[in-house]
CSV table of C-alpha atoms and ligand atoms in Angstrom, one decimal:
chain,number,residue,atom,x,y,z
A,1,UNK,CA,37.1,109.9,76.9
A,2,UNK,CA,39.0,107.2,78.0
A,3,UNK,CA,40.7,106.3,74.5
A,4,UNK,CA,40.8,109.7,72.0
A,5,UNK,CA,40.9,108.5,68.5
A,6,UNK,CA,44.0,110.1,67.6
A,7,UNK,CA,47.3,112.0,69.9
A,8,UNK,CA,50.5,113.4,68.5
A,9,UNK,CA,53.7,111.3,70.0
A,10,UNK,CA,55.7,114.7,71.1
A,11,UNK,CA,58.6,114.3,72.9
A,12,UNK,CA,60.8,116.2,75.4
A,13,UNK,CA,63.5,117.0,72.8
A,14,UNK,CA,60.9,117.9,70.5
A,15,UNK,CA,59.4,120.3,73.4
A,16,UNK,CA,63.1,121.8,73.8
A,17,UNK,CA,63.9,122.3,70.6
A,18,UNK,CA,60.5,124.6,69.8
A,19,UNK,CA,61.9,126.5,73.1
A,20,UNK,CA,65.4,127.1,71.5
A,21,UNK,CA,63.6,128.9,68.7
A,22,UNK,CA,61.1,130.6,70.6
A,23,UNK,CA,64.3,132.1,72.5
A,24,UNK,CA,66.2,132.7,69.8
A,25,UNK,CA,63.6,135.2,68.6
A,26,UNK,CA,64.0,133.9,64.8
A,27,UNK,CA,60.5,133.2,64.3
A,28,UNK,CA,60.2,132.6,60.9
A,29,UNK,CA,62.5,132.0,57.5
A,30,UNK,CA,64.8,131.0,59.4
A,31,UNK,CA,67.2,127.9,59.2
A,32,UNK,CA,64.8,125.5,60.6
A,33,UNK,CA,62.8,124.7,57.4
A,34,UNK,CA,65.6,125.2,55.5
A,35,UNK,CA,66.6,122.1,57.8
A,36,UNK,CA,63.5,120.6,57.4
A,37,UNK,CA,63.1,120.5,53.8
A,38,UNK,CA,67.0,119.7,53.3
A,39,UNK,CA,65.9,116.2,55.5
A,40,UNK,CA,62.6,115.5,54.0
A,41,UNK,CA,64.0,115.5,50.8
A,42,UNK,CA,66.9,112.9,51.4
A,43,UNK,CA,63.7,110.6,53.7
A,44,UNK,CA,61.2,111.3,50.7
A,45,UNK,CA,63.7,110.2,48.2
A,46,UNK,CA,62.7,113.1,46.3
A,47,UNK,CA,65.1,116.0,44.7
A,48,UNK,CA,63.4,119.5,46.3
A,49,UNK,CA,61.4,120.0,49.6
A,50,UNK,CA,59.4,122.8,50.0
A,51,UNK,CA,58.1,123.1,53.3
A,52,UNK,CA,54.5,125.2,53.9
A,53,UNK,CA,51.8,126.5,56.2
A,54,UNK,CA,49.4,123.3,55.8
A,55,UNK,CA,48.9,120.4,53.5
A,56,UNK,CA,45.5,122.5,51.8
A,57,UNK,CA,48.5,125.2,51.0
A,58,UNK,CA,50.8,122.6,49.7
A,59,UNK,CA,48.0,121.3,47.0
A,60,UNK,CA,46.8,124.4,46.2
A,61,UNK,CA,50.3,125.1,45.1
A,62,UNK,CA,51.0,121.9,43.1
A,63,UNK,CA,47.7,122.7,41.1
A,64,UNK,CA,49.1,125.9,40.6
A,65,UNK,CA,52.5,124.9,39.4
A,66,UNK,CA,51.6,122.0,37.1
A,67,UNK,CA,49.4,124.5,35.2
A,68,UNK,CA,46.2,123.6,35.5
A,69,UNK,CA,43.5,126.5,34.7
A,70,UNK,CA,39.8,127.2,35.2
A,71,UNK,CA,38.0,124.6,32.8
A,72,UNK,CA,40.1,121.6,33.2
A,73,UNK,CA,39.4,118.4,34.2
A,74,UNK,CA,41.4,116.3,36.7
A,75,UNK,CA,40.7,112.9,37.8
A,76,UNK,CA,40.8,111.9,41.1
A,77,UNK,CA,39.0,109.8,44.2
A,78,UNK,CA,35.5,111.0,46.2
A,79,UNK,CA,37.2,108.8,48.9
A,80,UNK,CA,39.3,111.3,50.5
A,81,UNK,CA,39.3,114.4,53.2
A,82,UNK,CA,37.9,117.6,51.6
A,83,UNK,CA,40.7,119.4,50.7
A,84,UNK,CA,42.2,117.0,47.6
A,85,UNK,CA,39.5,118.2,46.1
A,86,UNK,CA,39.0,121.7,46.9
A,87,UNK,CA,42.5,122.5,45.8
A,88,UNK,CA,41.3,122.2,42.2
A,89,UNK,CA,37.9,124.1,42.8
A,90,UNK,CA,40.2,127.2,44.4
A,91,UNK,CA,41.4,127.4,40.5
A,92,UNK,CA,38.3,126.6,39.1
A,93,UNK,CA,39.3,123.2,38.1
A,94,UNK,CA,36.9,120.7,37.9
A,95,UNK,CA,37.2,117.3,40.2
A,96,UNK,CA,36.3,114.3,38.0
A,97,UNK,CA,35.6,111.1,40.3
A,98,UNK,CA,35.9,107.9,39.8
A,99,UNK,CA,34.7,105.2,42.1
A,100,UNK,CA,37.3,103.4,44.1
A,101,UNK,CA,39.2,100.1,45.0
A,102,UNK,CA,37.3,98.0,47.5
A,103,UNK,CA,40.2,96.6,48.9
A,104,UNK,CA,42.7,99.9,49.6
A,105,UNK,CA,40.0,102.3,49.3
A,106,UNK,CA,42.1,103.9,46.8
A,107,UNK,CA,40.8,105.2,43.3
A,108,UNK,CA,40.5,102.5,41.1
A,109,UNK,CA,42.6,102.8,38.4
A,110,UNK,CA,40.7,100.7,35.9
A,111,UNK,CA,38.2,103.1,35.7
A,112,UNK,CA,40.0,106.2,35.1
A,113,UNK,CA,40.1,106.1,31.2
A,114,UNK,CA,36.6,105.7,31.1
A,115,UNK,CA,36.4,109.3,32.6
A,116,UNK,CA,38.9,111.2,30.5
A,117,UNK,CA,37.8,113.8,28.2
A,118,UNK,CA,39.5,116.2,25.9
A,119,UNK,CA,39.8,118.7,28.7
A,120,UNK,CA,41.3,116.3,31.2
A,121,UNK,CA,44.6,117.8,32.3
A,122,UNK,CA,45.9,115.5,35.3
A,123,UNK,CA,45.0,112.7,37.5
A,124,UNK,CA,45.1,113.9,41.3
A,125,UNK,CA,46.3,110.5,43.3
A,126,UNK,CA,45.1,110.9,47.1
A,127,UNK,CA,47.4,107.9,49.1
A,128,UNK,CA,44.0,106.9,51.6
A,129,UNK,CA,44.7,105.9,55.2
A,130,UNK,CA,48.5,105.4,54.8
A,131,UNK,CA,48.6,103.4,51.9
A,132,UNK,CA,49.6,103.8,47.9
A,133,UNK,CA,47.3,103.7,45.0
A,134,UNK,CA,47.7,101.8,42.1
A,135,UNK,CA,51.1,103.5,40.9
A,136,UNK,CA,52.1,101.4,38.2
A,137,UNK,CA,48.9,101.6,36.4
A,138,UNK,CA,47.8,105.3,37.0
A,139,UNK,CA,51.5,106.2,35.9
A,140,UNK,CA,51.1,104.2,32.9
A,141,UNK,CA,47.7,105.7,32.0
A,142,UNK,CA,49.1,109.4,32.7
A,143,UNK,CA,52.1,108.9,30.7
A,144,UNK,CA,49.8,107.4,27.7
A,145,UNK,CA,47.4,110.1,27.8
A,146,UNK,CA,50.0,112.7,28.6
A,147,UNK,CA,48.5,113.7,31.6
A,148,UNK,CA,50.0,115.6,34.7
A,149,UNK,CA,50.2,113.8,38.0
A,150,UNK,CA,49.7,115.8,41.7
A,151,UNK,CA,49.9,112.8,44.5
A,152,UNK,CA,47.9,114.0,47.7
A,153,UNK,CA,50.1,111.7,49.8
A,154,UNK,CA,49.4,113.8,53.0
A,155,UNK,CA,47.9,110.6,55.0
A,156,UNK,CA,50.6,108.0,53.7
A,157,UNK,CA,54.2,109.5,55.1
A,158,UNK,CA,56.6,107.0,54.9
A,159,UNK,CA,54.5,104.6,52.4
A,160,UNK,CA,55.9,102.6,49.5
A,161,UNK,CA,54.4,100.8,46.2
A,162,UNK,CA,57.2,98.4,44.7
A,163,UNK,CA,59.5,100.4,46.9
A,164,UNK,CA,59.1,103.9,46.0
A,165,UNK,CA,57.8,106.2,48.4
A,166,UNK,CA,54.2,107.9,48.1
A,167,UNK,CA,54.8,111.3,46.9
A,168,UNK,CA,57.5,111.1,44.5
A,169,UNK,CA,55.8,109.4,41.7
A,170,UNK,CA,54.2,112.2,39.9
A,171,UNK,CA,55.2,115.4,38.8
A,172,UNK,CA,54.6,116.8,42.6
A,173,UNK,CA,53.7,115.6,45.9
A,174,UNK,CA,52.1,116.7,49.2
A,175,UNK,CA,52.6,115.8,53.0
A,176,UNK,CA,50.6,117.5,55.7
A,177,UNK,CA,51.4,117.6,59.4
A,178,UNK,CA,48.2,118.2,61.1
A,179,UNK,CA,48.5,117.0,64.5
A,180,UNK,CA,46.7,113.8,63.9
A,181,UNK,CA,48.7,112.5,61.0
A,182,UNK,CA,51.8,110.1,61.0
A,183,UNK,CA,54.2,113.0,62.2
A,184,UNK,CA,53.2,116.7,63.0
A,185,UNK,CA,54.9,120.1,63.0
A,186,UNK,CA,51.0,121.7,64.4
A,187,UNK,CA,49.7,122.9,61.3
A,188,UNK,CA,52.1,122.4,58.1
A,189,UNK,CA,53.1,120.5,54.8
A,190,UNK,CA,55.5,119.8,52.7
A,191,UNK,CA,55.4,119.7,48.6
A,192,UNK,CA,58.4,117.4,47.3
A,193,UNK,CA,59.5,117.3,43.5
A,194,UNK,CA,62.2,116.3,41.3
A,195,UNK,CA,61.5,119.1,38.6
A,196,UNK,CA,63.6,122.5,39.6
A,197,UNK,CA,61.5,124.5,38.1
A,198,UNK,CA,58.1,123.1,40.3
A,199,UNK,CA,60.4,123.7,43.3
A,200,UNK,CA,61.3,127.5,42.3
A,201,UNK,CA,57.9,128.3,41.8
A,202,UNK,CA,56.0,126.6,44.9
A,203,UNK,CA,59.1,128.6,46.7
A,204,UNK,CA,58.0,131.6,45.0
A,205,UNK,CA,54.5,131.6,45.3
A,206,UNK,CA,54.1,130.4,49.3
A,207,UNK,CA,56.1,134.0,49.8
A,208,UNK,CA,54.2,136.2,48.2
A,209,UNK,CA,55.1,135.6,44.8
A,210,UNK,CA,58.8,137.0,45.5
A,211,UNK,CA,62.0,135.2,43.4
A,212,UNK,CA,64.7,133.8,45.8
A,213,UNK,CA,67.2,137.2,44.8
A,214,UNK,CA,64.5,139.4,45.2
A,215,UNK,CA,64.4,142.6,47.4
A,216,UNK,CA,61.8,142.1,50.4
A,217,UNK,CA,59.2,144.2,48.6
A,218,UNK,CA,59.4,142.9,45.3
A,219,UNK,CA,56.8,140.4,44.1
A,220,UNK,CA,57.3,138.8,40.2
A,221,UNK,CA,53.9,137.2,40.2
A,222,UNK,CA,50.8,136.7,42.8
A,223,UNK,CA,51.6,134.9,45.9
A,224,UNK,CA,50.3,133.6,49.4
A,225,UNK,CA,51.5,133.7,52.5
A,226,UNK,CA,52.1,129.8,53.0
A,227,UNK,CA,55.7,130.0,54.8
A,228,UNK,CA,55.6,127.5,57.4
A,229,UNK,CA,57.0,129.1,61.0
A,230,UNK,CA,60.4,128.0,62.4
A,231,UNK,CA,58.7,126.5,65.4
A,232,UNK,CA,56.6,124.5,63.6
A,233,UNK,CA,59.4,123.6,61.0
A,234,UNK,CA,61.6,122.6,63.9
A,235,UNK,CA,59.3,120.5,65.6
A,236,UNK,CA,59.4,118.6,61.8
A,237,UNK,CA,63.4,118.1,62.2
A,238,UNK,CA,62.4,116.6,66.0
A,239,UNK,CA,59.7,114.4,64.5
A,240,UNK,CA,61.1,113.2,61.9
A,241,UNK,CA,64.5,112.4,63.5
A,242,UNK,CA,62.2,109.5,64.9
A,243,UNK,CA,59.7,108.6,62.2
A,244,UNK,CA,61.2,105.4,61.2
A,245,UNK,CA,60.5,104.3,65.1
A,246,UNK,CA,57.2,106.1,65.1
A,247,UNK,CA,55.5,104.3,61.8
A,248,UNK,CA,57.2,101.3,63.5
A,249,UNK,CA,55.0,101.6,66.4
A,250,UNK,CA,52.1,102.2,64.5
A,251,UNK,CA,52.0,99.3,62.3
A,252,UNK,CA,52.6,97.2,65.7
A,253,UNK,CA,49.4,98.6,66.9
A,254,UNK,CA,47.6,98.6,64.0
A,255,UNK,CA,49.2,94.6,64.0
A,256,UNK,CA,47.5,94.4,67.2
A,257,UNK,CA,44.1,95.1,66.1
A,258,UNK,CA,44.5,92.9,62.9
A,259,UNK,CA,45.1,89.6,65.3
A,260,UNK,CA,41.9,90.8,67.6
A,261,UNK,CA,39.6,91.8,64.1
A,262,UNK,CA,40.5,89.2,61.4
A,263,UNK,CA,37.6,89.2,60.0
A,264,UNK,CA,36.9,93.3,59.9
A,265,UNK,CA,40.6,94.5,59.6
A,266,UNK,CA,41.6,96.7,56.8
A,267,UNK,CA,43.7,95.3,54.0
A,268,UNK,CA,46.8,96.3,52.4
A,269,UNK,CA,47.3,95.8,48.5
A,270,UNK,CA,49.8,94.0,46.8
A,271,UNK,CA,53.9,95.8,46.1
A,272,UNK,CA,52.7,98.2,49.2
A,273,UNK,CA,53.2,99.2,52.9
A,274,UNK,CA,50.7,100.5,55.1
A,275,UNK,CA,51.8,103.4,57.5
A,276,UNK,CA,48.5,103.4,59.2
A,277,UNK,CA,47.9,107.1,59.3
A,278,UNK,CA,44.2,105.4,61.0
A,279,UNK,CA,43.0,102.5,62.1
A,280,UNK,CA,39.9,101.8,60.1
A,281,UNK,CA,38.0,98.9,60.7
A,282,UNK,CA,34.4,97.8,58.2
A,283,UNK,CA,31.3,97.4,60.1
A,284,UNK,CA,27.5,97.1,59.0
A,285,UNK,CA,25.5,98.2,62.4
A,286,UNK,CA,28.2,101.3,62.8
A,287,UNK,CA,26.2,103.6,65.0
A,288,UNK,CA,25.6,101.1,66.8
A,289,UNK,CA,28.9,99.9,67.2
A,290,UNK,CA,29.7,103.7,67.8
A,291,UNK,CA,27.1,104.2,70.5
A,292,UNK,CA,28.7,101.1,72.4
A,293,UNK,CA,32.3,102.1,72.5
A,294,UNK,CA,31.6,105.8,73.2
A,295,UNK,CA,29.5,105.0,76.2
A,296,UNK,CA,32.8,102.4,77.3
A,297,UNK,CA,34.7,105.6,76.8
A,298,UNK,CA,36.2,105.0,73.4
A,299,UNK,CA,36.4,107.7,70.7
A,300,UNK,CA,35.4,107.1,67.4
A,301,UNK,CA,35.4,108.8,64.0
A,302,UNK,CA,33.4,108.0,60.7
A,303,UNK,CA,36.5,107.8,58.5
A,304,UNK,CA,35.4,109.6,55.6
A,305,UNK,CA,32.7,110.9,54.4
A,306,UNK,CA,32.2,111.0,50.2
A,307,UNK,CA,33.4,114.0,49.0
A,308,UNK,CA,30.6,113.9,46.2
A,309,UNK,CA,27.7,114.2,49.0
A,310,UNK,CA,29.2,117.1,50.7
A,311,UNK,CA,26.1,119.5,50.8
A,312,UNK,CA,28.5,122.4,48.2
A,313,UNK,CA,29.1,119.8,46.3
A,314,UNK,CA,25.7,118.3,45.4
A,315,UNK,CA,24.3,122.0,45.1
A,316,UNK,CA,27.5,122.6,42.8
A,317,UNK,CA,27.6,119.8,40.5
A,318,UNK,CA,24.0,118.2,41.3
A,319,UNK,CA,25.8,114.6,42.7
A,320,UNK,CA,23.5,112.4,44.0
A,321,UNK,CA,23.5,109.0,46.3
A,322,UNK,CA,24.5,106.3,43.7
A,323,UNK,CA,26.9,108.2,41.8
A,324,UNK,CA,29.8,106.3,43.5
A,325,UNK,CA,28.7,103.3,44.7
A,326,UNK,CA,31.5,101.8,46.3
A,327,UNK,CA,33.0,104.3,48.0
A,328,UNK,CA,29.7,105.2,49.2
A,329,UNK,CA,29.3,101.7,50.9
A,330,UNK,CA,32.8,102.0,52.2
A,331,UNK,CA,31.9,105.4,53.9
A,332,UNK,CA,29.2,103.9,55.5
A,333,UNK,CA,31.0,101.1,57.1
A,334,UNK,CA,34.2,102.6,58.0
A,335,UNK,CA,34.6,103.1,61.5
A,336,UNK,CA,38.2,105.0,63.0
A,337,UNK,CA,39.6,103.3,66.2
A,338,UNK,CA,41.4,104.7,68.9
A,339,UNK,CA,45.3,104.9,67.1
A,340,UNK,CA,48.3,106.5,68.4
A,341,UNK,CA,51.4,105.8,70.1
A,342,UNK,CA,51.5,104.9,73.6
A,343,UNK,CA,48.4,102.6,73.4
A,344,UNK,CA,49.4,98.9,74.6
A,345,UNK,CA,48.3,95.7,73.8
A,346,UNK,CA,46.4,96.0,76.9
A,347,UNK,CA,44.0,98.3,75.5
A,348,UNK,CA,44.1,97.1,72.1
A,349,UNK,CA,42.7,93.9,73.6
A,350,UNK,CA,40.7,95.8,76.3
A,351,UNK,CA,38.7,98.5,73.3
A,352,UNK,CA,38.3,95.0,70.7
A,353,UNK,CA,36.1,93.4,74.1
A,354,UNK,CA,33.7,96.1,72.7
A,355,UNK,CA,33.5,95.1,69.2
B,401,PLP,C1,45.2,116.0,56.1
B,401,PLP,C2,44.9,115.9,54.7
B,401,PLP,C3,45.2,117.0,53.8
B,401,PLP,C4,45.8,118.3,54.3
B,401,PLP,O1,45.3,118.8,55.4
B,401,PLP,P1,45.8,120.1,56.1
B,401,PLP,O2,44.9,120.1,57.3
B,401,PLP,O3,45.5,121.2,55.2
B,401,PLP,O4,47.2,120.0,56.5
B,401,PLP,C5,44.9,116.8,52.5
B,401,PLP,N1,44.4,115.7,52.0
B,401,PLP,C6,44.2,114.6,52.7
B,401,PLP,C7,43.6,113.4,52.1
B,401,PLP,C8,44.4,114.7,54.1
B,401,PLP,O5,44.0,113.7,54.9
């Protein structure tokens, strides 16, 4: 391939500083996610970092710590990557969709009353692509109902509604690192809040349940092994030393593509910034399209299947095509383009000849 669809920007100094801790020999708990966390906190805007092994591990934990127990319900968008929804299914919570925005691709947030119940316990906000949902409204509907609110905000680093980053609306958020996302530490993820006590017991539980003062081999409550490695958490210091420049870059490509493909550009909704964690474009004949640019040697993804559709999920819950309309059209027409840093408006212009 020609044009991958996605690349991490690493850097020398980020190569350098994972080879100070290799030598070091302090693999892990070390002062490099302490580091890590201390800076994603004062980026995020947000009181407490607590850095883990992988986005998945970060949710998992902030269903965990906001209470939620088999039997509840929690509201949230069949437009989204697999794990915003299997978070709540490892605790036996049930997901409760609602169809989404056709514009932002986000949940829409005018039809989230309709699908509250008396066991609804929380609305679970996934940021798509690198830009907000509805904030405004889905906080005033959760505050109304009294419901808690988990942001999956692991594609929209660095994203803002009315100013406020993604993340730090609810009671807890979640970034993930994978290597394809705005900034990577390899695998790894990081759950932000403002409440002490969420922060003491995500810090508890991805350690195997032990309290901060505890001796090595006692454990207070059931935990996981969802430490994040110093390597990886120092490779998160290195990246996001430069994120402002790196989300910079990516909205110039992304700005790129938008003067190439007015007319199948993705759009960004009003009081928000888009951080273009892909570059998603709409297209009717998409394998088509697909076939086309593959065989000019141009990588493509289909950016993302329903959730709803998945084959556990329809054996599961009995979903069917039609429960979700409009994200279902959406999913069929979204097409990923080649997006990462170090493409030039060269190829920009050179991969939109084949659209
Ligand atoms: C990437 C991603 C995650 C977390 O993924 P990990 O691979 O576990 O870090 C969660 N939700 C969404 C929407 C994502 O895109």
């Amino acid at each position: 391939m020609k044009y991958p669809v996605a690349k991490p920007y690493i850097t020398d100094g980020d190569i350098e500083r994972v080879t100070k801790v290799l030598k070091s020999g302090w693999l892990s708990l070390g002062p490099e996610y302490r580091e890590f966390e201390s800076k994603m906190s004062e980026y995020c805007e947000s009181k407490y970092a607590c850095a883990v092994s992988s986005g998945t591990a970060g949710l998992h934990l902030a269903v965990k710590v906001v209470g939620l127990k088999a039997g509840d319900e929690v509201i949230t968008s069949p437009f989204s990557f697999i794990s915003s929804s299997n978070c709540l299914l490892y605790e036996g919570v049930k997901p409760v969709f609602v169809d989404i925005d056709e514009e932002t691709y986000n949940m829409d947030a005018t039809k989230i009353e309709a699908a509250i119940t008396s066991k609804t316990k929380a609305i679970l906000v996934v940021h798509i692509f690198g830009q907000t949902a509805d904030m405004e409204s889905i906080m005033r509907i959760a505050k109304k109902h009294n419901l808690k609110v988990i942001e999956d905000a692991c594609e929209s680093l660095g994203s803002t509604y009315k100013g406020i980053m993604a993340g730090t609306f609810g009671d807890v958020g979640v970034y993930a690192f994978y290597p394809n996302k705005q900034m990577t530490t390899g695998e790894g993820g990081m759950i932000v809040t403002d409440d002490k006590e969420i922060y003491d017991l995500c810090s508890s539980l991805r350690n195997q349940g032990r309290n901060p003062d505890s001796e090595w081999l006692v454990h207070e409550r059931i935990g996981y092994n969802y430490r994040m490695d110093e390597m990886s958490a120092t490779l998160g210091v290195g990246q996001l030393d430069k994120i402002k420049w790196m989300i910079d870059r990516r909205v110039e490509i992304a700005e790129w593509y938008n003067g190439y493909l007015p007319e199948i550009a993705p759009k960004t909704g009003k009081y928000r910034n888009h951080t273009y964690f892909v570059y998603v474009v709409r297209v009717k004949n998409r394998d088509k399209v697909m076939e086309k640019l593959t065989s000019a040697g141009i990588q493509t993804k289909t950016y993302m299947p329903v959730i709803h559709l998945q084959p556990f999920m329809r054996k599961m819950f009995g979903y069917k095509e039609g429960d979700f309309p409009i994200a279902e059209k959406v999913s069929s027409e979204t097409l990923a383009l080649p997006f990462y840093i170090g493409l030039k408006r060269e190829d920009i212009q050179n991969i939109c000849s084949y659209l």
